[in-house]
Amino acid sequence: MTLPADKHLATALKTTTQSVKNWENGRSEPKSPRLDAYQRLLNGWAAKYPARGSALAVTPAAASSEPGASEVEMADIPQALTVPATGLARPATRPAAPSRRPAVKKTAAAPVLDPRFPHGPLAVLDGDGSAYCAGGIVLDCPARTVVELVEWTLREAGLGAPKLNRYGKDSDPLIVLTAAAAARLGLPERLQDRRGLRLDEDHPVVQQISRAKWQLTQRGFGPWPRIYRKAQGRERQCVQLAILPWDALDSRAWPGVADMAPADIARVLGVYAQRVITPRGSTAVSGLELMTALRPPTKPVRDERTGNWISSHNPGSLGTEPMDPAPPEATPEHPVVVHSGWSGGFLNEEAYQWVRDVDLLSDEECLLPYTVGLDLNTAFLAAAARLVVGLSAPEHFHAPQFNPKIPGSWLVDLSHIELDPRLPSPFTPDGTRPDGPAWYQTHTVAYAQELGYDVHPIEAYLRRETGAYLDPWHDRLKAAYMDTLADLGVTRDLSDAQFLAAMERHKDVDPALAAVLSAIKATVKGGVGKLRERPQGRHYRDGETWPALARPTWRPDIRAAVISKARVNMHRKLLNMSRMTGLFPLAVLSDCVVYPSPGASPLDFLPYAASGKPQPGAFRLGPTPGLAKLEGVQEMAWAVDLMEKGLNPARHIKGGDAVLDEGE
């Protein structure tokens, strides 16, 4: 309840108006000696003016008779002060310090908190023991060691998040450590092991954890350590830490977040946790964890023989056991390849890196003044929508008849297909024409059929059990992306001109939410990349296993399906654009395409119907995944100069050097 006298009461108690509001609505409680004065006020008012309904009417005379508040302080309290009769919040909480971020109109609805986790999914711990939670609450954390921090988190902090699927698990609480908090807990300012990125086994903090009978995962104590004990019954005992001075929040995925005030860091990560998942590591790790959280590998079923509940395979999931890929789907160093002596070639389903031959530029194109870059919104996410993938082990077939509904890998010769050389080939990442039989994912072969060509596979590795495994992952990330864009002023109802204007300023509307948007996009690409995580470390030798292979989510065939579909989607739009407008791209880099243009805006060359509506099938502007936004504008001479040097204009059109993330 908002009180008309908040400002005067705050002045009397030497605090802020927002702090008083937080006390009154039960979100936090003052600390002594302010708590004592506040309680004396409440008790005195309650004794002199009994409650009517849910509030007490208070006069200045009554208030001024209360000990502990001076006459000068009480003189400013107006006649109409009302105070709720409800109790105060738990004593471990207090209001957050004012943020350095300017006030922004909040458009997102506040999440409904699970009563088991009253303070949300995470907290950002600072050096003075203040633990900043999502939603503005600050807890007082007395911990001076990592072990004390873990035990406080599990027993007192009220942190965590409910499961995303009925068969899943609740998210463990996350504690983010600022540099000052890390120092307070005895952690070094910088990790000495720059290759392994973890504390040595003999470090006092690691030994302290072991002595207290807590355990670390195989990753050890690095930027994202997980500290746990084996579950007691149904109660999980696990805390995730993120250590900011050890670069836990990569600036490419979380731009500017590590340098924000703790309350703002809690806000950014809290929104991400609410809309995506409580972070468990890098955005790539979180992207992969989200797949499993939404499609848990097991579910409980009743054993008809004993009547007991047992764990059983959850249909539509990837199960609990890792699955070997077919040899052409694996990487050259994979044990399946090395130990079998496979020499039959590999899938090469990667994102585009193509530049048109400069000799194929026409005089008319060279005379156009501008080049305009279009970027497809979360192209991999758009490709994941309704994507049917294999769920069972691959089976080998000789001379099968092609079926576009069966996910798998097909050996087929597409070298006879001749397309306009001003477009990249849809069958290869570098856009060159295939020179003989090669392995392709189902979507690539299906597109050859769509273009009107016969395909006759030589052999194939196919999967009988199939499903749209990524559907819930796509749906949750799409909603997160769209909701965050909407909070930044970019909504579906904007005209194309309004959309371009909104995108130009959206990052300045609220830098915190802009960082959330960046993290969501990184979660998509990184999650897809983790499906084929390669071995790391200088001591690795070909043919050895590596940790990622132990995961059921090590599935290079699913990664190939996403990228194949994304590349085919891109080519389909390129082809339709050439048919509708006569325009051909200068270059493509993953989800960015550069076109010559008579003006400095996409509106100057994109196809529109007489009614003003965008033509279906070509590139269209808009915030939805798969639609396009402006990437950058440069002069045509600039692009031609780069092309003559063998460089890709799509990499540089935004200014600087674009990072190509091919899902690795």
mmCIF file of C-alpha atoms in Angstrom, residues 98 100 103 107 210 238 252 272 394 406 472 515 609 635:
data_model
loop_
_atom_site.group_PDB
_atom_site.id
_atom_site.type_symbol
_atom_site.label_atom_id
_atom_site.label_comp_id
_atom_site.label_asym_id
_atom_site.label_seq_id
_atom_site.Cartn_x
_atom_site.Cartn_y
_atom_site.Cartn_z
ATOM 1 C CA PRO A 98 19.554 3.232 -5.415
ATOM 2 C CA ARG A 100 23.110 4.136 -10.894
ATOM 3 C CA ALA A 103 14.776 5.131 -14.142
ATOM 4 C CA THR A 107 6.790 -2.878 -19.223
ATOM 5 C CA SER A 210 36.679 -30.922 0.752
ATOM 6 C CA CYS A 238 23.852 -27.714 -4.737
ATOM 7 C CA ARG A 252 30.575 -10.583 -25.894
ATOM 8 C CA TYR A 272 17.414 -13.745 -18.024
ATOM 9 C CA PRO A 394 21.649 -44.035 -36.914
ATOM 10 C CA ILE A 406 13.445 -38.626 -42.537
ATOM 11 C CA PRO A 472 10.039 -26.185 -26.412
ATOM 12 C CA ALA A 515 22.436 -6.907 -22.328
ATOM 13 C CA ALA A 609 3.267 -4.892 -53.065
ATOM 14 C CA GLU A 635 29.368 3.166 -49.860
#
